[in-house]
PDB file of C-alpha atoms in Angstrom:
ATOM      1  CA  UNK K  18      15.093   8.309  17.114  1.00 93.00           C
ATOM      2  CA  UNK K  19      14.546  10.049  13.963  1.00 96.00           C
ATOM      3  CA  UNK K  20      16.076   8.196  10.589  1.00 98.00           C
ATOM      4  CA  UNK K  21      16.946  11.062   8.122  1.00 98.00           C
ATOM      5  CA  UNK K  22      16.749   9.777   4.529  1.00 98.00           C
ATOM      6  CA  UNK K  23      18.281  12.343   1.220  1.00 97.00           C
ATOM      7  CA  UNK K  24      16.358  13.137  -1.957  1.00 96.00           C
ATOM      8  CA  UNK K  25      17.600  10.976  -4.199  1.00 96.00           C
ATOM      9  CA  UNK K  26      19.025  12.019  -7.500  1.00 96.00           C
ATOM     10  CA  UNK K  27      18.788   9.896 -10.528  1.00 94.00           C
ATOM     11  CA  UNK K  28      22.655   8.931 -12.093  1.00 95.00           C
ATOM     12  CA  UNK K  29      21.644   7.711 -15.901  1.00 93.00           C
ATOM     13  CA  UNK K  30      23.923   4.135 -15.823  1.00 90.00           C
ATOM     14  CA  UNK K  31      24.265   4.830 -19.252  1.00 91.00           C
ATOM     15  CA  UNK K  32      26.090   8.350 -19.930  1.00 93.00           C
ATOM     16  CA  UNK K  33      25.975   9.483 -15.775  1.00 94.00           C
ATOM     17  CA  UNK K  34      23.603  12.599 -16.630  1.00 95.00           C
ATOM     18  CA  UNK K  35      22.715  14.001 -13.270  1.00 96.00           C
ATOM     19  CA  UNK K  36      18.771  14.250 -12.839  1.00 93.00           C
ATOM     20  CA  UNK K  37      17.755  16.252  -9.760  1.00 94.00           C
ATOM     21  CA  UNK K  38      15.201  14.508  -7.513  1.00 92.00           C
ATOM     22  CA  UNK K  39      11.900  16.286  -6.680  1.00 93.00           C
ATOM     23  CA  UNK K  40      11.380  17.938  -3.302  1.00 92.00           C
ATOM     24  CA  UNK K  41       7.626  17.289  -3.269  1.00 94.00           C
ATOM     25  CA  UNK K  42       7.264  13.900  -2.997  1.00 95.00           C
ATOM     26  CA  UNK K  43       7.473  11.352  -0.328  1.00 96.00           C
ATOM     27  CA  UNK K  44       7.761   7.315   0.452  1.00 96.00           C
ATOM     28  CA  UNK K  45       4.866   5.123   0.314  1.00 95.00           C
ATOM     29  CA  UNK K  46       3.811   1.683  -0.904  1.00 93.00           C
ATOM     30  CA  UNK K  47       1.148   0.159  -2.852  1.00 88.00           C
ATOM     31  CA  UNK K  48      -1.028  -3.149  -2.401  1.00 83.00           C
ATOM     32  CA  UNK K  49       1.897  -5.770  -3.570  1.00 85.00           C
ATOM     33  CA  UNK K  50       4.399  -4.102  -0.822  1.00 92.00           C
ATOM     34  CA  UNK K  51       6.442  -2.252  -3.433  1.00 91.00           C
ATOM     35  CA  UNK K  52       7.880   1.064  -2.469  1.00 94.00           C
ATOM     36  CA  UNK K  53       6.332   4.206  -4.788  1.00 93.00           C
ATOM     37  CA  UNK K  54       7.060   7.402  -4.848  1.00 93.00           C
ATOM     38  CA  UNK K  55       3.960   9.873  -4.119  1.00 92.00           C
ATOM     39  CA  UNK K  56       3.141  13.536  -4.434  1.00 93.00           C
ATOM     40  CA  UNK K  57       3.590  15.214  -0.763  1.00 96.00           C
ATOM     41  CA  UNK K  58      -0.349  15.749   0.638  1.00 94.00           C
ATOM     42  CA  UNK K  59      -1.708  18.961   1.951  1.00 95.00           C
ATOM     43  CA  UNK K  60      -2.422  18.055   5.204  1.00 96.00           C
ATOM     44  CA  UNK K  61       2.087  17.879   5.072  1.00 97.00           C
ATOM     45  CA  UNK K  62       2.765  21.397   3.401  1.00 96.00           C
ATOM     46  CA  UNK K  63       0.224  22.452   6.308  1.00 97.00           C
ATOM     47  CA  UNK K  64       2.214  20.971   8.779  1.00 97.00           C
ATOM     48  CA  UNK K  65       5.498  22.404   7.657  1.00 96.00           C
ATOM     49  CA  UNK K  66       3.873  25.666   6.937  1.00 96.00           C
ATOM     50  CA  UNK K  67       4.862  25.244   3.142  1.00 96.00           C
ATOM     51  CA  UNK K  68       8.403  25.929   4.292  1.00 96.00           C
ATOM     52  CA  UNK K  69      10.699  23.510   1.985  1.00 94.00           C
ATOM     53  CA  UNK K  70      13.701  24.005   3.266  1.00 95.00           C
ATOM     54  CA  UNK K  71      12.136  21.916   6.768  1.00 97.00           C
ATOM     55  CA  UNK K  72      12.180  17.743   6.634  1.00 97.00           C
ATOM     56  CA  UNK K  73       9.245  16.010   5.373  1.00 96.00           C
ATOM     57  CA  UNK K  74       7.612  13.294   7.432  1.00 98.00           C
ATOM     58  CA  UNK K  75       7.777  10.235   5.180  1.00 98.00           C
ATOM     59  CA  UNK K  76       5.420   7.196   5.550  1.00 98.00           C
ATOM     60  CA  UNK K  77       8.204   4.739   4.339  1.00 98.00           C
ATOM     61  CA  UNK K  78      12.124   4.999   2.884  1.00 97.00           C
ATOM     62  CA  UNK K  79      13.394   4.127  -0.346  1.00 94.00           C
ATOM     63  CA  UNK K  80      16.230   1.862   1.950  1.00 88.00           C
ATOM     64  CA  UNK K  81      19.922   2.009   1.398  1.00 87.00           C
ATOM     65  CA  UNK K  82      20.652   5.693   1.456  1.00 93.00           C
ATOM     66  CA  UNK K  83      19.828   7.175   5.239  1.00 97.00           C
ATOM     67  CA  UNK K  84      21.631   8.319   8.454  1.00 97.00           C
ATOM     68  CA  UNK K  85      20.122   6.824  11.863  1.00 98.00           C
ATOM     69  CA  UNK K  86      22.465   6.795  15.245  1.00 98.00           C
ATOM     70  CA  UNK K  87      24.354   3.881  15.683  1.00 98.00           C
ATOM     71  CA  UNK K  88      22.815   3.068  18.954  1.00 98.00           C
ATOM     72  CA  UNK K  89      19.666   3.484  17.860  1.00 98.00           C
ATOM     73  CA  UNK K  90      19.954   1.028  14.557  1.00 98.00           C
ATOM     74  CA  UNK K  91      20.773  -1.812  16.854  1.00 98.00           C
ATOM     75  CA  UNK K  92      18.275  -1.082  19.987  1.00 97.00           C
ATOM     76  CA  UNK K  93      15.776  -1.209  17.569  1.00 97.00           C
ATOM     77  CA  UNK K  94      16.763  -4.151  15.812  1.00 97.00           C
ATOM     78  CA  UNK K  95      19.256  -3.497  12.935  1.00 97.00           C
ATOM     79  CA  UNK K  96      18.215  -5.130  10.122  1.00 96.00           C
ATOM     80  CA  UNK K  97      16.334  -8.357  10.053  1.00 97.00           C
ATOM     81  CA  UNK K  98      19.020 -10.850   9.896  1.00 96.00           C
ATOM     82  CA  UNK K  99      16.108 -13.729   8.370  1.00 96.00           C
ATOM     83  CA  UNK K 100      15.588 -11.542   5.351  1.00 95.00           C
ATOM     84  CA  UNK K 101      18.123 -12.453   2.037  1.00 90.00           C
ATOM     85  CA  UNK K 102      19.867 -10.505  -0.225  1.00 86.00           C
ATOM     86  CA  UNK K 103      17.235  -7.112  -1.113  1.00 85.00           C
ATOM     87  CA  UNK K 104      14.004  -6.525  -1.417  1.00 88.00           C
ATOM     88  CA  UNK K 105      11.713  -5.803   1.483  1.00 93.00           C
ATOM     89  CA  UNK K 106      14.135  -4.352   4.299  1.00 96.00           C
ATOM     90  CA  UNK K 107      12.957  -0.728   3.553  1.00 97.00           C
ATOM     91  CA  UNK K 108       9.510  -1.157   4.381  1.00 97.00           C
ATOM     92  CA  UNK K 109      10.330  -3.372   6.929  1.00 98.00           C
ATOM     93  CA  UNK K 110      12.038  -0.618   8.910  1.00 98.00           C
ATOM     94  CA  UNK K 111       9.679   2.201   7.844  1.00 98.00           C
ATOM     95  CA  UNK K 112       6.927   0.557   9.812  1.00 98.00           C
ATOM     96  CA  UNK K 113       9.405  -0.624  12.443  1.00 98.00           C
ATOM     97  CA  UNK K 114      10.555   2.760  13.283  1.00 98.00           C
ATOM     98  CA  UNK K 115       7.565   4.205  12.889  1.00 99.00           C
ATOM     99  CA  UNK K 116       5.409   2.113  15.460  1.00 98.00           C
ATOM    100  CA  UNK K 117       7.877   1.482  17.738  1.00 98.00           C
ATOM    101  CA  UNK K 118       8.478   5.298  18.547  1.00 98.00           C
ATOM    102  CA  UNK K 119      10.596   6.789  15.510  1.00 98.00           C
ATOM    103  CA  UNK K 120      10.348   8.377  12.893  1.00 98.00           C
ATOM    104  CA  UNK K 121      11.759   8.564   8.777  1.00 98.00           C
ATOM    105  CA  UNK K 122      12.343  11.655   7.577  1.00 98.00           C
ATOM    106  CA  UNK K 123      13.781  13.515   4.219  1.00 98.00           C
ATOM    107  CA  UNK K 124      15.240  16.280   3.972  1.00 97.00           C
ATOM    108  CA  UNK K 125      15.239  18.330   0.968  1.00 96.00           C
ATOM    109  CA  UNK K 126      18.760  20.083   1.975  1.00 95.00           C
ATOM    110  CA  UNK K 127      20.388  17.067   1.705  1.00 97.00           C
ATOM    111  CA  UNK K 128      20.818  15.512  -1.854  1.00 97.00           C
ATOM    112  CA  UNK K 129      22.166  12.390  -3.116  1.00 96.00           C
ATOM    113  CA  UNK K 130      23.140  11.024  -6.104  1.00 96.00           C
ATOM    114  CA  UNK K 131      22.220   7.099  -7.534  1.00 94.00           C
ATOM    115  CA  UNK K 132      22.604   5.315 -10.421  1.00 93.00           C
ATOM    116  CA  UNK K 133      20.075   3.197 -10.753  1.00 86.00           C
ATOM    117  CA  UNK K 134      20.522   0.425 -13.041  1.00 84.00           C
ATOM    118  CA  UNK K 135      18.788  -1.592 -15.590  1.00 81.00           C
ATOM    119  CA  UNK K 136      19.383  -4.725 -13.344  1.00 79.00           C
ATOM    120  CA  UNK K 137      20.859  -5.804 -10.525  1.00 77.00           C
ATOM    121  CA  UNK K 138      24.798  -6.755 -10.640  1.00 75.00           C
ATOM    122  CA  UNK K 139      23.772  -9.580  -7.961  1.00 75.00           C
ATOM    123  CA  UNK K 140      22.584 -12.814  -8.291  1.00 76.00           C
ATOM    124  CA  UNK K 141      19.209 -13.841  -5.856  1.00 75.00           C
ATOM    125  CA  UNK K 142      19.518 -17.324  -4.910  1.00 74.00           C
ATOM    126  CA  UNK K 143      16.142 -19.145  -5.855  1.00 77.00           C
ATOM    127  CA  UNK K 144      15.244 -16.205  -8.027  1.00 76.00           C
ATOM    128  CA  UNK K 145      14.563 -12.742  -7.257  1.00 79.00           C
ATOM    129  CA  UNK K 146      11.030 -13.203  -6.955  1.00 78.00           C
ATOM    130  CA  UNK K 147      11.824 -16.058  -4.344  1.00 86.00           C
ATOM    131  CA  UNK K 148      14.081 -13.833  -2.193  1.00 89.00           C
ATOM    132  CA  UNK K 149      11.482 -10.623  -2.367  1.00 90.00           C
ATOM    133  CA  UNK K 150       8.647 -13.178  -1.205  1.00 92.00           C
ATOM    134  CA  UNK K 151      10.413 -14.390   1.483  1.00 95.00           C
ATOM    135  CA  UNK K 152      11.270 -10.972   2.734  1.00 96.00           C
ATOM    136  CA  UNK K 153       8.051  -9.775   2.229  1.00 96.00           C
ATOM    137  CA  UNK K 154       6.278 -12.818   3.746  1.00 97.00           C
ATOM    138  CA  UNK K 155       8.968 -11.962   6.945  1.00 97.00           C
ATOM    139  CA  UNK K 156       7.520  -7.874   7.324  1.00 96.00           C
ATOM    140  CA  UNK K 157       3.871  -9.470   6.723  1.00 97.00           C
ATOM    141  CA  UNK K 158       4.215 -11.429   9.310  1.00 97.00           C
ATOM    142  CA  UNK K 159       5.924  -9.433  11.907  1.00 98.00           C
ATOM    143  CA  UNK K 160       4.331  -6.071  11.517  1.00 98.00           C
ATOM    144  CA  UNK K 161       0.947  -6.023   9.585  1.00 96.00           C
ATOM    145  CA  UNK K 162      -1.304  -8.149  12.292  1.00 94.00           C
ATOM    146  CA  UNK K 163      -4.829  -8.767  10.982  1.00 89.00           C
ATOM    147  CA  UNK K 164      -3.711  -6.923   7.796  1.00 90.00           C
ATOM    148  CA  UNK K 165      -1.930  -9.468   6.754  1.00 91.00           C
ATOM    149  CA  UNK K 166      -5.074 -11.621   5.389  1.00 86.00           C
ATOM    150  CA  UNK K 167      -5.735  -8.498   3.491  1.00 84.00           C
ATOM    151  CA  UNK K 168      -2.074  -8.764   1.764  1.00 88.00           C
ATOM    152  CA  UNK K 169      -2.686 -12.682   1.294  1.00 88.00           C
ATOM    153  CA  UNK K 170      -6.295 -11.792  -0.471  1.00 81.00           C
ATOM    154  CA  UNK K 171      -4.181  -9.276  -3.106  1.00 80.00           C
ATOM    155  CA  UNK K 172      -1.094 -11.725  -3.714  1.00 84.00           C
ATOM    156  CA  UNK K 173      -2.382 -15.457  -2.632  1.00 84.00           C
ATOM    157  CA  UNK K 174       1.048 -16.207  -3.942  1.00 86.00           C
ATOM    158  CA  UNK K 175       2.288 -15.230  -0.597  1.00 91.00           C
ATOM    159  CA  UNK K 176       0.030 -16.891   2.011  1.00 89.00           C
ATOM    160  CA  UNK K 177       2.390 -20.737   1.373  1.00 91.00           C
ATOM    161  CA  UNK K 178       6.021 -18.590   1.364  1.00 93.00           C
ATOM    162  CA  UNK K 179       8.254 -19.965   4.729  1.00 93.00           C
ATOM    163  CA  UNK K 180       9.057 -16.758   6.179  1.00 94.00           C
ATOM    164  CA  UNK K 181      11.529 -18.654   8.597  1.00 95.00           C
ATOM    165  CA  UNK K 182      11.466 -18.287  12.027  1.00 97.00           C
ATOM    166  CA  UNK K 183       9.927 -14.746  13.126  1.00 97.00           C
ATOM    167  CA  UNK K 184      10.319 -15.237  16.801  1.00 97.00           C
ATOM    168  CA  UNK K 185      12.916 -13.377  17.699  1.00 97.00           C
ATOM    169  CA  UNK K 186      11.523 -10.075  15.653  1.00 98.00           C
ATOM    170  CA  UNK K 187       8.342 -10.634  17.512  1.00 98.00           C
ATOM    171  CA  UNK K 188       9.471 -10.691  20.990  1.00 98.00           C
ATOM    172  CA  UNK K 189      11.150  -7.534  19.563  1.00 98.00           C
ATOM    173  CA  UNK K 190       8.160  -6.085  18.751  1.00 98.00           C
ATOM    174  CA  UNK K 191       7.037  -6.863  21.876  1.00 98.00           C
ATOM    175  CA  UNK K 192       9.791  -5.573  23.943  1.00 98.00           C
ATOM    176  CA  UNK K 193      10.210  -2.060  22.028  1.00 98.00           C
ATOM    177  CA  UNK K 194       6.027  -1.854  23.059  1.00 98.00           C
ATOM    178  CA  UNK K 195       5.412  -0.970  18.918  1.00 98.00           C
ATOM    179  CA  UNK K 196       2.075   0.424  18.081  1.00 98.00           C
ATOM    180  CA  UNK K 197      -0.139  -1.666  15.811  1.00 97.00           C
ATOM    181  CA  UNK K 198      -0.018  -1.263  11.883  1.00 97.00           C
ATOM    182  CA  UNK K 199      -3.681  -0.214  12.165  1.00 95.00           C
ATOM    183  CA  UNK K 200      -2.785   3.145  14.122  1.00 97.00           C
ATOM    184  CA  UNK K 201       0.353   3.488  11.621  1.00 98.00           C
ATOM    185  CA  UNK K 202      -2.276   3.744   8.317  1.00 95.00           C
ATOM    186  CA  UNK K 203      -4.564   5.962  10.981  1.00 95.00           C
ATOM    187  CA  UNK K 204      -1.717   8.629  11.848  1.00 97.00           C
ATOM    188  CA  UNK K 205       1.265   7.850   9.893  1.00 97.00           C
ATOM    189  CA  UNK K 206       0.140   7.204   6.265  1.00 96.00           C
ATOM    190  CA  UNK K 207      -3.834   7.631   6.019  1.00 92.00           C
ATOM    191  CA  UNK K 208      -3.077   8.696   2.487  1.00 89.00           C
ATOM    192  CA  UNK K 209      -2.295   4.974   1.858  1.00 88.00           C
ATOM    193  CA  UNK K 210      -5.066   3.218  -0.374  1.00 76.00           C
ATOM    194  CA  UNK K 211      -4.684   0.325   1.828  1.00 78.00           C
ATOM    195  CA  UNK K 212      -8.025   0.732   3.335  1.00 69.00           C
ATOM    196  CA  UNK K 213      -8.070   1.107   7.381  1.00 72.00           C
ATOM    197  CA  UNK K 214     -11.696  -0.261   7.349  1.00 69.00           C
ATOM    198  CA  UNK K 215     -13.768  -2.365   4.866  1.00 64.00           C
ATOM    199  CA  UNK K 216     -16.895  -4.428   4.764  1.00 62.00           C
ATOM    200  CA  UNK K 217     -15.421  -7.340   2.944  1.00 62.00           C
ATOM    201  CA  UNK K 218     -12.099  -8.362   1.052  1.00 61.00           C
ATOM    202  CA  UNK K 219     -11.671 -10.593  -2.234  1.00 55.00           C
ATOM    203  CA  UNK K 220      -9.188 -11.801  -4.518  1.00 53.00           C
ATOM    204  CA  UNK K 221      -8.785  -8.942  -6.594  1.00 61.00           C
ATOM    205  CA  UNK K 222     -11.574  -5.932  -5.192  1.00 75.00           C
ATOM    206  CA  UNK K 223     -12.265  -4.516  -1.819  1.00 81.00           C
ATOM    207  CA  UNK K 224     -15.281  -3.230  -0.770  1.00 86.00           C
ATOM    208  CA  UNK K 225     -14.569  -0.345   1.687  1.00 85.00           C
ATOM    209  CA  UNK K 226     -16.328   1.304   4.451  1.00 84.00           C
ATOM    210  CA  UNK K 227     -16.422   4.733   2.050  1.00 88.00           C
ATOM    211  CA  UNK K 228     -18.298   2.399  -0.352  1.00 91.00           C
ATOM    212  CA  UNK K 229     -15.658   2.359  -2.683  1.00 91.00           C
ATOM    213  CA  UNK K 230     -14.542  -0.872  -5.165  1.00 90.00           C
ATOM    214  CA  UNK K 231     -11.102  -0.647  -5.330  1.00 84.00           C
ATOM    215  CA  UNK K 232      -8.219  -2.233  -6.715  1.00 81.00           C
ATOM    216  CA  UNK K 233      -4.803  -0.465  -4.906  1.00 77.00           C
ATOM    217  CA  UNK K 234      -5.486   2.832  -6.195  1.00 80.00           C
ATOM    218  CA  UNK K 235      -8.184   2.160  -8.938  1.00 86.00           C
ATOM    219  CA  UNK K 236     -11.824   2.610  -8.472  1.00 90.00           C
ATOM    220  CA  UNK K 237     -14.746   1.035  -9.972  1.00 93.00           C
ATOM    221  CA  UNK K 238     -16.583   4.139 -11.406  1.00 95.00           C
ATOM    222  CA  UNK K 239     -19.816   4.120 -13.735  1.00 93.00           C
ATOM    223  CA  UNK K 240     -22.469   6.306 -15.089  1.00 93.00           C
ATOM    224  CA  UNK K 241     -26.189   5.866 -16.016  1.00 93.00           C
ATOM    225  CA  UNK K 242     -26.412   3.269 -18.563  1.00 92.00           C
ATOM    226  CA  UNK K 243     -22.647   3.060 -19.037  1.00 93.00           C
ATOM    227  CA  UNK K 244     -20.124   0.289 -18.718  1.00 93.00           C
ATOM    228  CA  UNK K 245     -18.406   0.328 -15.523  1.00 94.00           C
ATOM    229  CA  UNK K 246     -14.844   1.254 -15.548  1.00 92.00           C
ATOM    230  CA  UNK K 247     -11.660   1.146 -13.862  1.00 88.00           C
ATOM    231  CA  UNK K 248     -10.422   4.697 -12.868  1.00 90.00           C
ATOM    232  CA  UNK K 249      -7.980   6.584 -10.835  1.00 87.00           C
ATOM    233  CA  UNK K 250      -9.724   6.758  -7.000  1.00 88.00           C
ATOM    234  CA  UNK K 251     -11.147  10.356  -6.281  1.00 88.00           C
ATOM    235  CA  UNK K 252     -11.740  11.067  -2.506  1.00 84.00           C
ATOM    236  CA  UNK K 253     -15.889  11.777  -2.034  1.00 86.00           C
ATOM    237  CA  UNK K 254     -16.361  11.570  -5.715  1.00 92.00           C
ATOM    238  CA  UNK K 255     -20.468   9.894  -5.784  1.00 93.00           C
ATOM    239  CA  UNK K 256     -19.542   8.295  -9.183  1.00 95.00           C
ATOM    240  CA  UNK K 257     -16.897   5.962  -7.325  1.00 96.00           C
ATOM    241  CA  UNK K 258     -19.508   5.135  -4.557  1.00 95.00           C
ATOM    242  CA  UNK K 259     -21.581   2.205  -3.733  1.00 95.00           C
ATOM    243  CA  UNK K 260     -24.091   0.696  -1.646  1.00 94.00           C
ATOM    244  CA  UNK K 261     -24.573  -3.260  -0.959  1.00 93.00           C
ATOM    245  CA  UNK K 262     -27.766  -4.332   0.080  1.00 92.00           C
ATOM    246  CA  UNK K 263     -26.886  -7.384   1.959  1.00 89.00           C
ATOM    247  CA  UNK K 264     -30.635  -8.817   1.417  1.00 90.00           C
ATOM    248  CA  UNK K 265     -31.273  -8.882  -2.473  1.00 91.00           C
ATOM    249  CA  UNK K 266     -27.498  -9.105  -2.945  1.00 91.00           C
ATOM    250  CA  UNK K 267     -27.241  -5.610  -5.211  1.00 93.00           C
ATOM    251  CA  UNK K 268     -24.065  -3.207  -6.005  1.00 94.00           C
ATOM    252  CA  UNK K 269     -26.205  -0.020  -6.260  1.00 95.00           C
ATOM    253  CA  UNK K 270     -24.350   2.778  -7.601  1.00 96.00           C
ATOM    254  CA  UNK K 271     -25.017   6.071  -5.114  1.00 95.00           C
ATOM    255  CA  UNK K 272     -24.633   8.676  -8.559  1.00 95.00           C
ATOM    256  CA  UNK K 273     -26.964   7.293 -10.933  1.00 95.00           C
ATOM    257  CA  UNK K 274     -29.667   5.048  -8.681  1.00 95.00           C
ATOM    258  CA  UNK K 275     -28.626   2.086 -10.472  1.00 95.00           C
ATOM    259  CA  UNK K 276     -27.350  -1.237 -10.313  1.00 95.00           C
ATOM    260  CA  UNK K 277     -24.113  -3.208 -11.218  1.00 94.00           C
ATOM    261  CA  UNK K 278     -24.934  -5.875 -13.873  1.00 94.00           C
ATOM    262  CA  UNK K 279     -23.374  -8.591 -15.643  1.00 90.00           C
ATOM    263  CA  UNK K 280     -24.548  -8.234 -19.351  1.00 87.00           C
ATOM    264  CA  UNK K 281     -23.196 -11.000 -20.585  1.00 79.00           C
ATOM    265  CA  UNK K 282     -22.783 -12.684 -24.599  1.00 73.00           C
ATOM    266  CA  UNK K 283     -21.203 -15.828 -25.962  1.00 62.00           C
ATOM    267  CA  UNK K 284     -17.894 -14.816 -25.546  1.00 65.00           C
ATOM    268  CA  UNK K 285     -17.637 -12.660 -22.623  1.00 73.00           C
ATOM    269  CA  UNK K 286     -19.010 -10.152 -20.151  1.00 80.00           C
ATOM    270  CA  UNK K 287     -19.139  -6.749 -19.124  1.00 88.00           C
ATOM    271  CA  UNK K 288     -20.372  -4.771 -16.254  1.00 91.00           C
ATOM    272  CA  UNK K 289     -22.862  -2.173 -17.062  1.00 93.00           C
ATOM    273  CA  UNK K 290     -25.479   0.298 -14.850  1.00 94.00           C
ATOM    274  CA  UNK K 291     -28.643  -0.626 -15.552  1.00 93.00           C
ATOM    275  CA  UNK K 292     -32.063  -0.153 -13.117  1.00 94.00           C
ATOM    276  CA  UNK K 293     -32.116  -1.814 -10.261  1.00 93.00           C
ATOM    277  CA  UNK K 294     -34.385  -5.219 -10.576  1.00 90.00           C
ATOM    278  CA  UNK K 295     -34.697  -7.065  -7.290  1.00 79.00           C
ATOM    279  CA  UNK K 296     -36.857  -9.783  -8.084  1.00 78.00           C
ATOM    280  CA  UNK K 297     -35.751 -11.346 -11.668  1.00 72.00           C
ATOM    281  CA  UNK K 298     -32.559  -9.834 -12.656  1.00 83.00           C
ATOM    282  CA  UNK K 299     -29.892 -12.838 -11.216  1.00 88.00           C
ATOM    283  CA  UNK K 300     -27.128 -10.719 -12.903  1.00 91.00           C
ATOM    284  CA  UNK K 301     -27.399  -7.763 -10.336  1.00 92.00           C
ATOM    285  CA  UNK K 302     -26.748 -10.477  -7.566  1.00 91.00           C
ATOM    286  CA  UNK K 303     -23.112 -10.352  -6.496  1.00 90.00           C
ATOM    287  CA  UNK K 304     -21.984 -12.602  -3.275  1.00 86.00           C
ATOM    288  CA  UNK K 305     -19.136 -10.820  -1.053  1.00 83.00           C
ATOM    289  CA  UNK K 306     -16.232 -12.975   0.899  1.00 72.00           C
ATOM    290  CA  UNK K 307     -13.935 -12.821   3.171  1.00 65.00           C
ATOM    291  CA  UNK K 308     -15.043  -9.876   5.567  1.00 56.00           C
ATOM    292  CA  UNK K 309     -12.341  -8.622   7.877  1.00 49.00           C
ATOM    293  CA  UNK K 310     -11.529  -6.142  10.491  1.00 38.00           C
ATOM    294  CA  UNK K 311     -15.112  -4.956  11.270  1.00 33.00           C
TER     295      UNK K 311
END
């Protein structure tokens, strides 16, 4: 049950210089569904006993370059024969595998090479956006359960896609007895900045249960009397962390004491720390939608 996937080496499509792939990084996948390479955590070197020549246990693939038992590949569904062309299928078995029993591997002993080129020799009918969609939309709807309205609330783009018909992949699901995708980001990939638990979900933030405001891996991070910025999301780190008071309607940043405020001029707007005001201040009053999976 265990799909073994190479490092791959990069094959320039130019002059075919040979790039050797790193041994310390693994699959994963970001808010939009694309597939990223990430640095290997701790808690995996501890589980290998910082022994590299032994396989890493990888959240998702890269797709096209693995070695799984034939018998295996189709008991547990082959490839999704409603999903078009490329785009999607990796992550689609990643999770599959993964909560129905398996699991993806990559060995560092075992290296491949791949050119990957500038663009695709292939034509996507519709579009390759259309064709990743629809794939996407297929995976969403299969595997991701009430996570799903959390992938519709980052790429609204996606909620009106026809995935096709999806029965046959859910009585699949159901027959293989596949875990949910909640314990999969709980035990398979809780490195993932898809957040297992949240207060409340919008368009383009989440509010998490850590009191972050994140964007995929981003953070909404301020100091005293400083603009609020965008920064890269530190585990623990107070100047990332918020509290919403759900009765004056306040973003009070844990660090400084203060609160998020819209200081706003004739042209545009920006968010600053300033001290909390909870009787006159209408710009420190911030409305939250869409709360899921409390």
């Amino acid at each position: 049950t265990a799909v073994v996937c190479p490092i791959i080496d990069v094959i320039n499509d130019d002059d075919f210089a040979y790039l050797t792939g790193s041994d310390m990084t693994w699959g994963g996948f970001n808010w939009r569904l694309n597939f990223r390479w990430y640095a290997v955590p701790n808690r995996e070197e501890i589980r290998r006993d910082y022994d590299h020549s032994l396989p890493l246990l990888s959240p998702t693939m890269a797709g096209g370059l693995f070695t799984i038992n034939r018998e295996y590949f189709y008991e547990i569904g082959a490839y999704d024969p409603g999903m078009e062309v490329w785009g999607g299928e990796n992550l689609e078995m990643s999770f599959r595998v993964w909560q129905c029993g398996g699991k993806v591997l990559i060995h560092p002993c075992s290296h491949v090479g791949h050119v990957f080129r500038k663009q695709t020799p292939y034509t996507f009918p519709g579009g390759t956006g259309k064709v990743i969609f629809h794939n996407n939309k297929r995976l969403v709807e299969v595997w991701l359960d009430k996570y799903k309205d959390f992938i519709y609330s980052m790429m609204p783009e996606l909620k009106n896609v026809d995935a096709g018909d999806v029965s046959e992949r859910l009585a699949l699901r159901e027959r293989l007895k596949c875990k949910d995708f909640r314990w999969y980001l709980q035990n398979i990939y809780p490195e993932s900045s898809m957040p297992v638990d949240f207060h409340h979900v919008g368009v383009v933030m989440v509010y998490s249960k850590k009191g972050e405001l994140r964007f995929d891996d981003l953070c909404m991070e301020g100091s005293k009397n400083s603009v609020v910025k965008l920064q890269k999301c530190i585990d623990g780190n107070q100047k990332q962390t918020w509290h919403y008071n759900n009765e004056t309607k306040q973003m009070k940043h844990v660090y400084s004491g203060q609160c998020m405020t819209l200081e706003q001029n004739k042209d545009n707007g920006k968010l600053i720390l300033n001290s909390c005001d909870e009787q006159y201040n209408k710009n420190q009053r911030w409305h939250l939608e869409n709360s899921l999976l409390t």
